[in-house]
Coordinates of C-alpha atoms (C1' of nucleotides) in Angstrom, one line a residue:
Chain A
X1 CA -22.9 23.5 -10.1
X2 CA -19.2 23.2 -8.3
X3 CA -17.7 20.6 -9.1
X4 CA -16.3 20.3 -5.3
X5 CA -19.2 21.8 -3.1
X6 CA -17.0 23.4 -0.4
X7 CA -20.0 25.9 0.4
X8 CA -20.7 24.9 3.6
X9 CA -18.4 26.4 6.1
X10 CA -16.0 24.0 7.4
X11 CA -17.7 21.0 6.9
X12 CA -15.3 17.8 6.5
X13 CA -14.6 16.6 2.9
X14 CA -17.6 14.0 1.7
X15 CA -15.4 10.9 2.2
X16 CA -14.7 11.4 5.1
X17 CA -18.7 12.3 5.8
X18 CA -19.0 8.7 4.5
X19 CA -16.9 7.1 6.3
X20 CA -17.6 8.3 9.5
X21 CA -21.2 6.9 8.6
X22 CA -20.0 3.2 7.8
X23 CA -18.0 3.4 11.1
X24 CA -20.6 4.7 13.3
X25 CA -23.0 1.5 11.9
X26 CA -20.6 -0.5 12.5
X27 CA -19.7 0.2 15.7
X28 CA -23.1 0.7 16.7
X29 CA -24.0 -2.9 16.1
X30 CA -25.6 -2.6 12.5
X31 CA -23.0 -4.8 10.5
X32 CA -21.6 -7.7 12.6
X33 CA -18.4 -9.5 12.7
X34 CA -18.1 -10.6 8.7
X35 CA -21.0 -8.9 7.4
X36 CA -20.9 -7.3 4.2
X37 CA -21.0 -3.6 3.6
X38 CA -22.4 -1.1 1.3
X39 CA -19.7 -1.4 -1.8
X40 CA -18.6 1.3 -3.8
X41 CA -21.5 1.2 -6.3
X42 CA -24.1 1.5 -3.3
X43 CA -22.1 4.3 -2.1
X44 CA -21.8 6.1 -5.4
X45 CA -26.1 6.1 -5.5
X46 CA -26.6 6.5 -1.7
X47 CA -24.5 9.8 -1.8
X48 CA -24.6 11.2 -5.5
X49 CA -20.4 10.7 -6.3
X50 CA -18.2 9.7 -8.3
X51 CA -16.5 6.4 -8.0
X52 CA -13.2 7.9 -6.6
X53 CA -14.7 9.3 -3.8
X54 CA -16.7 6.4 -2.7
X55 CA -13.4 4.1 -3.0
X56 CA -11.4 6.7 -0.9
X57 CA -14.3 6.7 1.9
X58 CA -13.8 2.7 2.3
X59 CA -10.2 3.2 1.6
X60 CA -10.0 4.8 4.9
X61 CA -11.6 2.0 6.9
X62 CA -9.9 -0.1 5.3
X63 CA -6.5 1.5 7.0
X64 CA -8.1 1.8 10.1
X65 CA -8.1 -1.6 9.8
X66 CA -11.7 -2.3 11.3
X67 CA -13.0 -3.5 7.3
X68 CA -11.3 -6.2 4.4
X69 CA -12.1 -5.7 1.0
X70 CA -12.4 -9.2 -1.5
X71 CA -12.1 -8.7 -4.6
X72 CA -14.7 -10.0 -6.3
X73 CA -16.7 -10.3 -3.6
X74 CA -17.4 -7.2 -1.5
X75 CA -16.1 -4.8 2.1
X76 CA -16.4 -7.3 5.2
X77 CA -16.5 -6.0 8.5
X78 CA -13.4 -7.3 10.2
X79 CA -13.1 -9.4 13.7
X80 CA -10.7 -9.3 16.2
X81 CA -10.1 -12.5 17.8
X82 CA -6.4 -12.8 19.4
X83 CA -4.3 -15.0 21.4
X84 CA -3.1 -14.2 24.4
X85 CA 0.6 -13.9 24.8
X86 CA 1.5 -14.4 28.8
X87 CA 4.7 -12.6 29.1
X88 CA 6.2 -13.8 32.3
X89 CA 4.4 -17.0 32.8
X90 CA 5.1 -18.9 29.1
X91 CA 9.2 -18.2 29.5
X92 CA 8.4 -20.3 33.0
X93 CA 11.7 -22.2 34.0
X94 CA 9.4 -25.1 34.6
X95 CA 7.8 -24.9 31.1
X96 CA 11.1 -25.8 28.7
X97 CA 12.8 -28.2 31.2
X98 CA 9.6 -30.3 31.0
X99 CA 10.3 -30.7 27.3
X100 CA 7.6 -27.9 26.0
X101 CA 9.0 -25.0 23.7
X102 CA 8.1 -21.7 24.6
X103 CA 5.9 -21.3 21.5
X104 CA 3.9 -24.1 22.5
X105 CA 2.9 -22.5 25.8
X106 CA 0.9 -20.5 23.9
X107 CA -1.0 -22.5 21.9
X108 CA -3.7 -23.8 24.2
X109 CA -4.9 -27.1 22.3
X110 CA -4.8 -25.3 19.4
X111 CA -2.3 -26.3 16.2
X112 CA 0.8 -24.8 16.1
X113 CA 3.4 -25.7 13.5
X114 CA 7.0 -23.6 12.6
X115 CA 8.2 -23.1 9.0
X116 CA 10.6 -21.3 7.3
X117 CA 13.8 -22.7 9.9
X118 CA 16.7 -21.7 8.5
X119 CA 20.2 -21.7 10.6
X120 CA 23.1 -19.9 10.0
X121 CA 26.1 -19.1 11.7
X122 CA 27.2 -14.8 11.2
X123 CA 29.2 -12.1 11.6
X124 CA 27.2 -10.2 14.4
X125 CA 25.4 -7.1 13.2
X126 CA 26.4 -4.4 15.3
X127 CA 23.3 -4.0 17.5
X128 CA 23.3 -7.6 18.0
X129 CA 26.8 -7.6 19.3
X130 CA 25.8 -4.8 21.5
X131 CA 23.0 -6.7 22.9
X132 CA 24.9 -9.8 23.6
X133 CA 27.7 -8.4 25.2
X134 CA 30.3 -9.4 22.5
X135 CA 33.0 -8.0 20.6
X136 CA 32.4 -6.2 17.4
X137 CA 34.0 -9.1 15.2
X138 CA 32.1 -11.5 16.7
X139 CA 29.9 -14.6 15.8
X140 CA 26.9 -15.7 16.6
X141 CA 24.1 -18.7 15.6
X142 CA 21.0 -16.7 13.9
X143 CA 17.9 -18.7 13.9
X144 CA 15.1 -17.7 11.6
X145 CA 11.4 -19.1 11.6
X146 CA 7.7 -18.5 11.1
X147 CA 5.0 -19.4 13.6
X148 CA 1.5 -20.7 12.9
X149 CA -1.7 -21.3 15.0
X150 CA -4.2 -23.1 13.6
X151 CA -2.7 -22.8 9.9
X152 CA -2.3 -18.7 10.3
X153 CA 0.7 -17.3 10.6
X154 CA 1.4 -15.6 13.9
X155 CA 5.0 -14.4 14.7
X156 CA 8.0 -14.0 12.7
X157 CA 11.1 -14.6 14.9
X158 CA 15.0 -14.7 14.7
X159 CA 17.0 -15.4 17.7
X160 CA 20.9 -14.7 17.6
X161 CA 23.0 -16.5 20.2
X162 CA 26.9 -16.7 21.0
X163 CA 28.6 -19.5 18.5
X164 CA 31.5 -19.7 20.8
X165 CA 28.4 -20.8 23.3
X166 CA 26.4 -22.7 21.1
X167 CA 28.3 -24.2 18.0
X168 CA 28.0 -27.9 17.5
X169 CA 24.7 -28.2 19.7
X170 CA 21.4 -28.8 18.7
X171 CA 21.1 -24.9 18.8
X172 CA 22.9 -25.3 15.2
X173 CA 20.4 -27.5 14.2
X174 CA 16.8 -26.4 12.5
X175 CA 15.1 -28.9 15.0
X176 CA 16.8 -27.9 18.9
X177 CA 14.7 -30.9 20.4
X178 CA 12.5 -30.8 23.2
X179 CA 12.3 -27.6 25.3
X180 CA 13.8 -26.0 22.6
X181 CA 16.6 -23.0 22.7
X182 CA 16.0 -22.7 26.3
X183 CA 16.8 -26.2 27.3
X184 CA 19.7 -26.9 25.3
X185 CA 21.2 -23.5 27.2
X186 CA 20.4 -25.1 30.7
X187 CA 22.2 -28.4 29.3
X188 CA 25.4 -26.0 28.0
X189 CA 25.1 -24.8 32.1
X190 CA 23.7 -21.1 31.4
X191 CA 20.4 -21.2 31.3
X192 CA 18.1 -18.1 31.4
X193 CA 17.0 -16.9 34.5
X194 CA 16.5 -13.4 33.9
X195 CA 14.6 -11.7 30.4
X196 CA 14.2 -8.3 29.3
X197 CA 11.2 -7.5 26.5
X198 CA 11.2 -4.5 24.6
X199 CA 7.7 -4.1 22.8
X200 CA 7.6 -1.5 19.5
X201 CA 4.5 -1.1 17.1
X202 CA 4.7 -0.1 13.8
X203 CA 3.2 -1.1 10.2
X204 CA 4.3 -3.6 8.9
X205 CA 6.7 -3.1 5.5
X206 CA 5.2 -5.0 2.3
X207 CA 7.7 -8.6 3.0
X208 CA 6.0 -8.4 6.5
X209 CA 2.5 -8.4 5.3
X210 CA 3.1 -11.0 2.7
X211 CA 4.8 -13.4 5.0
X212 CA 2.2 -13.1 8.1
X213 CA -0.7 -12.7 5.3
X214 CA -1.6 -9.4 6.6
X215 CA -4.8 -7.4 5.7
X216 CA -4.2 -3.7 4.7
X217 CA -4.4 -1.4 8.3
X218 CA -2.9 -4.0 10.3
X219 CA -0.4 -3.1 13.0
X220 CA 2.7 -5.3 13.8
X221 CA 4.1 -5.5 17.3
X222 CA 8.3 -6.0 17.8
X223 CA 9.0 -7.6 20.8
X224 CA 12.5 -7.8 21.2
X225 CA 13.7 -10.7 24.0
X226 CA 16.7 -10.5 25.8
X227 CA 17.3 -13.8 27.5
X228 CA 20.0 -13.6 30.8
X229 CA 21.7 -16.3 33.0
X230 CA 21.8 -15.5 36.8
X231 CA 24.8 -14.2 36.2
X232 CA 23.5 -11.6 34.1
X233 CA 25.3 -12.5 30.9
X234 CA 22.9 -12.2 27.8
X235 CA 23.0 -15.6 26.2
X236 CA 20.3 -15.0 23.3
X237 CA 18.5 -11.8 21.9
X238 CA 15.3 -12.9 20.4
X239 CA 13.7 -10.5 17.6
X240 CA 10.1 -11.3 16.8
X241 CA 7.5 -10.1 14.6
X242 CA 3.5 -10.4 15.5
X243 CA 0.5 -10.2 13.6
X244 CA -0.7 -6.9 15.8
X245 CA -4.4 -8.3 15.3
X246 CA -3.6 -11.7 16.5
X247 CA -2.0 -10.9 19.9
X248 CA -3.0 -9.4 23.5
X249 CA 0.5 -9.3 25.5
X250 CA 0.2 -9.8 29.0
X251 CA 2.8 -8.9 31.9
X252 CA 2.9 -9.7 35.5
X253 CA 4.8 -7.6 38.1
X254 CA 4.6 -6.4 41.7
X255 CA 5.6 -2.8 43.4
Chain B
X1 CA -1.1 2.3 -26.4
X2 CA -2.7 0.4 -23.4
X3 CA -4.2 3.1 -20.8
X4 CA -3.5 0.3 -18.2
X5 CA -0.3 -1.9 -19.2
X6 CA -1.0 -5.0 -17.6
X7 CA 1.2 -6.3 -20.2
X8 CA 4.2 -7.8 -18.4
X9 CA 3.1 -11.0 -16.6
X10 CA 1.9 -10.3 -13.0
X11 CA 3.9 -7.0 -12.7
X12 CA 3.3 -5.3 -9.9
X13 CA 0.7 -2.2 -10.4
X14 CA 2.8 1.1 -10.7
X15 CA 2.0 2.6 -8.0
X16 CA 3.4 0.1 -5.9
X17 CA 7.2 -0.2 -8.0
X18 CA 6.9 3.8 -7.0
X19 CA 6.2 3.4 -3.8
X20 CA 8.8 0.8 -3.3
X21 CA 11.2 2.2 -5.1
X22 CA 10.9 5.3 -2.6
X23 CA 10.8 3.1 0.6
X24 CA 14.3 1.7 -1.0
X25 CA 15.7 5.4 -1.4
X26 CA 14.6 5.8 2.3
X27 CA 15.9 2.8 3.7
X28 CA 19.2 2.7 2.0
X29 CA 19.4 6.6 3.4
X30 CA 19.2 8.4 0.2
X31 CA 16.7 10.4 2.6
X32 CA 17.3 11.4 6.0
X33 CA 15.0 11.7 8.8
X34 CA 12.7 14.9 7.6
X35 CA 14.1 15.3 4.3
X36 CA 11.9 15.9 1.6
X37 CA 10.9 13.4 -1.0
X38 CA 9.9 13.9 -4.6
X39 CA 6.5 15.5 -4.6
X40 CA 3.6 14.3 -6.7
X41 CA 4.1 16.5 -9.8
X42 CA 7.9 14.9 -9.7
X43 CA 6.8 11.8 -10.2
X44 CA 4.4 12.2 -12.6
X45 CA 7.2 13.6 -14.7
X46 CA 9.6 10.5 -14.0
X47 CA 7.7 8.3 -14.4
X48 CA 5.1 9.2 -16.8
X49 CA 1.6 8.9 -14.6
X50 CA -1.2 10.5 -14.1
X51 CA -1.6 12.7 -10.9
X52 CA -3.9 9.9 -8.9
X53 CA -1.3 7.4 -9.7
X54 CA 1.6 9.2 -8.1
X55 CA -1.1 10.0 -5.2
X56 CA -1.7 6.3 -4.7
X57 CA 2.2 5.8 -4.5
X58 CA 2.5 8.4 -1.9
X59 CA -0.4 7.2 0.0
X60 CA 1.1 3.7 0.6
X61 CA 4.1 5.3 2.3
X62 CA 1.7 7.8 4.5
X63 CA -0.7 4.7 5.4
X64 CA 2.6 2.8 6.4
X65 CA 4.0 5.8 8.5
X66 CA 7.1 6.4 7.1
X67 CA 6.5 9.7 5.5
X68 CA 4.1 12.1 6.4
X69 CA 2.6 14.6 4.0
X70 CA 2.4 18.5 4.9
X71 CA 0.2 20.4 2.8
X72 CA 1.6 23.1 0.4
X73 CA 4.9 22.4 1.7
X74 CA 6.0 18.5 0.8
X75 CA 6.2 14.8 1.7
X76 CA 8.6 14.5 4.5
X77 CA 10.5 11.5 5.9
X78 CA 9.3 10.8 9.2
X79 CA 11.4 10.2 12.2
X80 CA 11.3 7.6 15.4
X81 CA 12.4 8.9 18.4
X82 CA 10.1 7.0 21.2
X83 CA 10.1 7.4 25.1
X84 CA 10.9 4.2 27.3
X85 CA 8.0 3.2 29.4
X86 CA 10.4 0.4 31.8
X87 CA 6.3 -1.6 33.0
X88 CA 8.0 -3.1 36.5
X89 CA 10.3 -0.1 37.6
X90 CA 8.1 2.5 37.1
X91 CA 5.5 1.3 39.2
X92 CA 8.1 0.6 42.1
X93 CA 6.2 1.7 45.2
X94 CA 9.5 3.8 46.1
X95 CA 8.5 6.3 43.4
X96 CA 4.7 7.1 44.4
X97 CA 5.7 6.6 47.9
X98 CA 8.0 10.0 47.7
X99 CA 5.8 12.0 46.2
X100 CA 6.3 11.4 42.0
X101 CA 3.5 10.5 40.2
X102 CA 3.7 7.1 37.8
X103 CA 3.5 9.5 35.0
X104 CA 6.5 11.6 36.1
X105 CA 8.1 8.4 36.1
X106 CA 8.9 7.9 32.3
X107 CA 10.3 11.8 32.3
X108 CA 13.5 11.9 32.6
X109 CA 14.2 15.4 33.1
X110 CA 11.5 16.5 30.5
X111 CA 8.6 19.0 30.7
X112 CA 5.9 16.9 31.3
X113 CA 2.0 18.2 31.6
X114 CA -1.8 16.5 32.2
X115 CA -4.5 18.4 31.3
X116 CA -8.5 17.4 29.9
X117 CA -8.7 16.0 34.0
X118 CA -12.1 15.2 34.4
X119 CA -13.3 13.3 37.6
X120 CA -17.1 12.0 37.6
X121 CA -18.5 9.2 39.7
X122 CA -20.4 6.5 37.6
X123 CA -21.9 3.6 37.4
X124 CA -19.6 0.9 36.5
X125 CA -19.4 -0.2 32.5
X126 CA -19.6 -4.0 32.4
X127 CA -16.3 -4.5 31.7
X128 CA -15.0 -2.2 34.3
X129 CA -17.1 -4.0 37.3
X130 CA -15.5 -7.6 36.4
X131 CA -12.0 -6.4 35.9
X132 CA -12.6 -4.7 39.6
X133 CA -14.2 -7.5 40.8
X134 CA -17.9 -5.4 41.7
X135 CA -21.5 -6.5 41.3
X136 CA -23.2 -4.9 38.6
X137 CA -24.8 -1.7 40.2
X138 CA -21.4 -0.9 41.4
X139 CA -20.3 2.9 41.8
X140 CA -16.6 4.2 40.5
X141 CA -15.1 7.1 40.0
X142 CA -13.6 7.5 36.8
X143 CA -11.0 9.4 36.1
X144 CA -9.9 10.8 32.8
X145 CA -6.8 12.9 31.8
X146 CA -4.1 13.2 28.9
X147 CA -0.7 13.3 29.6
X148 CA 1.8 15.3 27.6
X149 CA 5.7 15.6 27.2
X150 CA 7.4 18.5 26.2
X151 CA 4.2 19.8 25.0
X152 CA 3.6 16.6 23.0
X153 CA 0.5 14.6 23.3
X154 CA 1.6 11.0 24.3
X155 CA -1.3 9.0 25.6
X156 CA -5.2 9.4 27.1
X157 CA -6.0 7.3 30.2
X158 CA -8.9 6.6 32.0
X159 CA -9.2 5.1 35.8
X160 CA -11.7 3.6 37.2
X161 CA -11.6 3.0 41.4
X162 CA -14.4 1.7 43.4
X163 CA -16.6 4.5 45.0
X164 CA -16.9 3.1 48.5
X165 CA -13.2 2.4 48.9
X166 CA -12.4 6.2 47.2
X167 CA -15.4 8.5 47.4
X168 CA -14.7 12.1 49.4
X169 CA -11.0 11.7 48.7
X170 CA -8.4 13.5 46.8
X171 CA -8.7 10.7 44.5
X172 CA -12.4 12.3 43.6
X173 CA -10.6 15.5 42.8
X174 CA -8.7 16.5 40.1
X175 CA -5.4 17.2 41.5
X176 CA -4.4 13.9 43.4
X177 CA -2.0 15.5 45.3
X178 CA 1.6 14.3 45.9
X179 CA 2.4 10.5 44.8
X180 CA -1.1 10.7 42.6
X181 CA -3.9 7.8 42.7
X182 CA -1.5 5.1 44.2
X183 CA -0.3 7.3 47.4
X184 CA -3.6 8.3 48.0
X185 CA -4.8 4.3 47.8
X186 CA -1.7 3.7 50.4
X187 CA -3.3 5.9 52.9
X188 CA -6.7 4.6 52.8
X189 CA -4.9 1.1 53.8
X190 CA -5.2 -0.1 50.6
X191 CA -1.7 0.4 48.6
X192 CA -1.5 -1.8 44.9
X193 CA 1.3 -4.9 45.3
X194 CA 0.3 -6.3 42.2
X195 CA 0.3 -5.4 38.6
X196 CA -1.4 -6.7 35.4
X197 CA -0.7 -4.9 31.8
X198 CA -2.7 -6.1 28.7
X199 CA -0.9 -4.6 25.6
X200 CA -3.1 -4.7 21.9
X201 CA -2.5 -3.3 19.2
X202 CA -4.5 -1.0 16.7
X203 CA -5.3 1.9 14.4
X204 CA -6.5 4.9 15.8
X205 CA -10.2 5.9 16.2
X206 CA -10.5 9.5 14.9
X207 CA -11.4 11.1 17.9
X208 CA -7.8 9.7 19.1
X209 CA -6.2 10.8 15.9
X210 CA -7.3 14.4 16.8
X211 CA -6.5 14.0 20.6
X212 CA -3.2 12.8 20.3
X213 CA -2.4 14.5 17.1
X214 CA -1.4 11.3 15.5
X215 CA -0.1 11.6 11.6
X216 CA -1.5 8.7 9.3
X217 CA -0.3 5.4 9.7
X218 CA 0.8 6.0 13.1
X219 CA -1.3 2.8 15.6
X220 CA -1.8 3.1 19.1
X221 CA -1.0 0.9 22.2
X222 CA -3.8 -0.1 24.5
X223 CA -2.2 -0.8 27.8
X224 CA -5.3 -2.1 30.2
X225 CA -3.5 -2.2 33.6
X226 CA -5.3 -4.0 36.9
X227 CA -3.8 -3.0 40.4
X228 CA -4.2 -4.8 43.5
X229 CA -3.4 -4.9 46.7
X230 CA -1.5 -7.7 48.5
X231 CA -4.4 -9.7 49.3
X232 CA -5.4 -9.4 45.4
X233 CA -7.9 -7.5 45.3
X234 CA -8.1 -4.9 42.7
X235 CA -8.4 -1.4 43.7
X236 CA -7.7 0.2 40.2
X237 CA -8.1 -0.2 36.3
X238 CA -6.4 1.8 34.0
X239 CA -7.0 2.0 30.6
X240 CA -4.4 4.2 28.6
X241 CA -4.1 4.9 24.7
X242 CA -0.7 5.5 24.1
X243 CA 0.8 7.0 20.4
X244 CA 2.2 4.2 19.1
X245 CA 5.6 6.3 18.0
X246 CA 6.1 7.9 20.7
X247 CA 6.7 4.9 23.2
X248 CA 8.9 1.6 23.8
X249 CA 7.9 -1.0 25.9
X250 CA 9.9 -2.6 28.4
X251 CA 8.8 -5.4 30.8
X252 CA 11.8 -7.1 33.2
X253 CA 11.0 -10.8 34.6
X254 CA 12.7 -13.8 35.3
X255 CA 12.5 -17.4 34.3
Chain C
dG1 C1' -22.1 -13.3 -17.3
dA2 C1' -23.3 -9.9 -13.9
dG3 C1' -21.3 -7.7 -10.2
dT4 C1' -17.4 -6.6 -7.2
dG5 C1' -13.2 -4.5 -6.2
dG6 C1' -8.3 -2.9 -8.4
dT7 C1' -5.7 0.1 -11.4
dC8 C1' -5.3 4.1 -14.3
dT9 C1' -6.0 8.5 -17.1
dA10 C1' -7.3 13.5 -17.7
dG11 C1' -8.8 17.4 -15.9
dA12 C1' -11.0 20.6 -12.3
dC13 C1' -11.1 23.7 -8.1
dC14 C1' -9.5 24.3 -3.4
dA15 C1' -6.5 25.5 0.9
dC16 C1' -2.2 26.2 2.5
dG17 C1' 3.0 27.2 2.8
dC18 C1' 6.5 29.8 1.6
dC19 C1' 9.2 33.2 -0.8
Chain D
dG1 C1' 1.7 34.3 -6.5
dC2 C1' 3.5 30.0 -7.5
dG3 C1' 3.9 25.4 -6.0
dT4 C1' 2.4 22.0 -2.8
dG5 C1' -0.8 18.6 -1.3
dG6 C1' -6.3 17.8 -0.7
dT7 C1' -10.7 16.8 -2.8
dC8 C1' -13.7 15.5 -6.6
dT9 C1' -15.6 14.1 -11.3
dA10 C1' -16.1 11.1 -15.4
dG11 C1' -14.9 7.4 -17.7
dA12 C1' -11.9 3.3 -19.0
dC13 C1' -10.1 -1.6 -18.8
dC14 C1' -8.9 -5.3 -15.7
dA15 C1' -9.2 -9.5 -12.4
dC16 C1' -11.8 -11.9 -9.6
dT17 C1' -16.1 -14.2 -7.3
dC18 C1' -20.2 -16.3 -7.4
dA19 C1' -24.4 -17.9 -9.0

DNA sequence: GAGTGGTCTAGACCACGCC
DNA sequence: GCGTGGTCTAGACCACTCA
C-alpha cells in the first residue's frame, strides 16, 4: 500500500539494494569486461519499480565509474586497461638528448600523436610566477597540447617557461624538434637535472571530459612538473591533465 | 506548451545550463568555501522546473565533488584543504631509524591516530606472492589498519611481509613498536633501500565510502608500494587507499 | 520499427536539521 | 514545526542503435 515501503527497519533505500546487486555480479565474475547489463526495463520487472528508481540504481554505477551507458544500445560493464606512466625513468637525461620527447617514452610501440598545440607568449599568472621563481610582472612562453595513444586522448598538458629564457627558440614554436622542450633547454645551457611532481585527483569539470572524451565517474589525475637545472633554478612548470582510467603512475626512490 | 522543450537546436538539457550556471557562481566566487547554495525548491522557482529537474542539477555538482549536500540543512560548497604526502623524504631511513613511524611522517604537528589494527598470518593472495617474489603456498602476515588525522579518516592500508622472514616478531603484533614495520625489518638484518609506488586512480567502493567517510564525488588514490632491501629483494607490499581530497602527492627525482 | 537510454513533469511520503 | 534534502511512483516525449 505505501507508496515508499520504509517498513523494514533500517534497511537501505531499494536503489541502492539494486545496485549493490549489479556490483556484487559484477565483481564476482558474472558480467565480463564489455558485457551488457540488465537495463532499466529488466530492472523495473525484476524488482517491481518505477522507472526512476531503476535509472537511479544504474546511475550510481555509473558514477562509480565501474559501468557506461549507450544510448540506444544498453549499461556495459567497463574495463580498465592503463598505461603505465614511469615517473623517474621516462624524464631520463638520456631519453630527450637521444632525440625522443618525453611523451614518447611512454608510448611503447603504440601510436601517439599531439593536437591542439597552441603557443603563446603571457603575462605570468601569479602561481606560475611563484613556481618559476620570477617577478610578479613577468613573462613566460605557455605551451598548450593534447596527447593521444592509439587515437584516445590521454593527457592534457600546458607547460610555462621563462620568455627571457626561451624567446626566439624552437620552444616558441608549436613543433620544439627532436627531444622536445627538454633538449632545446640543454642547448640554451640549463637543462633539467632535478624535477619535482605534485600528483592531485579530482573530477574532471565538464571542458575536461569533453576534451579527453571522458565517461561519466571518471577521475582525473593533476600532475604538476616542476623541471630544475643543477643549479636549482626552475626553468619550466609543467601542468597536466590525465584520463584517471588510462594511467598507473609509477615512482622510484631509495631510503 | 512542450513538456520537454527540445526546441532550440541542440540546447543543452536544463539541468545541465543549471548546473553550470552554478559551477560559474562558484568558480567566479559568488560562493565561498561552505557557503550555501540555492536549494532545490529555489530553483524550481527560478527557473520554472520540476523538483527532479533541479535534483538532477544538483546531482551533477555532488557527483563532481564540488558541493556536497547535508540533509535538512542545505547544499554546501565544498572545500580543498589536502595533506602533502613528500613519496622520497618520508621514507628517508633517518625518520624510522629514530623512532617515527612513516605515518607520523606526513604530520606535521597534527593529532594523528591508527586504529581497526588487525594482524593475521595468511596465505599469500596471488598477487601479493609475485609482488614479494614467493612461491605460491607462501605464508604472510598481513597487516591491516586505518590511519587518521585530527580525528579525520585519511587512508586504509594493508601490509603484507613474508612469514619466515617476520613471524614471532613485533611485526606479528599490533603495536610495532618504535620506528613501526621498517625498524623492526632493520633489526632482523633486513632494512628496505628501495622503494616502488604505483599510484591509480578511482571511485570509491562503498565499503571505502563508509570507512573513510568519503562525501560523493570524492575518488580515492591507490598507492601500491614494494620495499626492498639493498640486494632487491622485497621484504614489504603496502597497499593503501588514500581519500582522494585529503592528500597531495609529491615525488622528488632527477633527470 | 522495436527497444534502449535521456530528459522532464507532477505529486507523494519520509528523515533530518534547526529555530 | 517548517524547511531541507532523500526516496519513490506514474506517465510523457525524445534521440539513438540495431536488426
Amino acid at each position: 500500500m505505501n507508496p515508499v515501503p520504509t517498513s523494514e527497519n533500517d534497511s537501505p533505500p531499494v536503489y541502492r539494494e539494486i545496485a549493490e546487486a549489479l556490483r556484487h555480479a559484477i565483481t564476482s565474475g558474472q558480467f565480463a569486461d564489455g558485457d551488457r547489463l540488465p537495463g532499466e526495463n529488466d530492472l523495473m520487472q525484476q524488482y517491481g519499480v518505477a522507472r526512476a528508481t531503476a535509472r537511479h540504481a544504474l546511475s550510481v554505477l555509473i558514477n562509480e565509474g565501474i559501468v557506461v551507458s549507450v544510448r540506444g544500445s544498453g549499461i556495459f560493464v567497463r574495463a580498465f586497461r592503463p598505461l603505465r606512466r614511469h615517473g623517474p625513468r621516462r624524464l631520463a637525461r638520456e631519453l630527450w638528448e637521444t632525440g625522443r620527447a618525453v611523451w614518447e617514452a611512454d608510448a611503447n610501440d603504440r601510436e601517439f600523436e599531439t593536437d591542439s598545440i597552441t603557443v603563446r607568449e603571457i603575462d605570468a599568472p601569479e602561481y606560475v610566477a611563484r613556481a618559476l621563481d620570477l617577478p610578479d610582472e613577468a613573462r613566460v612562453v605557455r605551451r598548450r597540447r593534447r596527447h593521444h595513444l592509439d587515437g584516445r586522448p590521454m593527457q592534457l598538458a600546458t607547460s610555462y617557461l621563462p620568455a627571457e629564457l626561451v624567446a626566439g627558440t624552437a620552444i616558441g614554436e608549436p613543433d620544439t624538434g627532436p627531444g622536445g622542450i627538454y633538449a632545446r633547454l640543454g642547448e640554451l645551457g640549463h637543462p633539467p637535472a632535478h624535477f619535482t611532481e605534485e600528483i592531485r585527483v579530482r573530477m574532471p569539470t565538464p571542458g575536461e571530459t569533453e576534451e579527453l572524451r571522458l565517461s561519466a565517474g571518471t577521475p582525473v589525475l593533476d600532475v604538476l612538473r616542476t623541471a630544475l637545472t643543477t643549479e636549482h633554478r626552475p626553468v619550466e612548470l609543467n601542468e597536466m591533465t590525465l584520463d584517471g582510467s588510462a594511467y598507473v603512475l609509477q615512482y622510484d626512490f631509495d631510503a
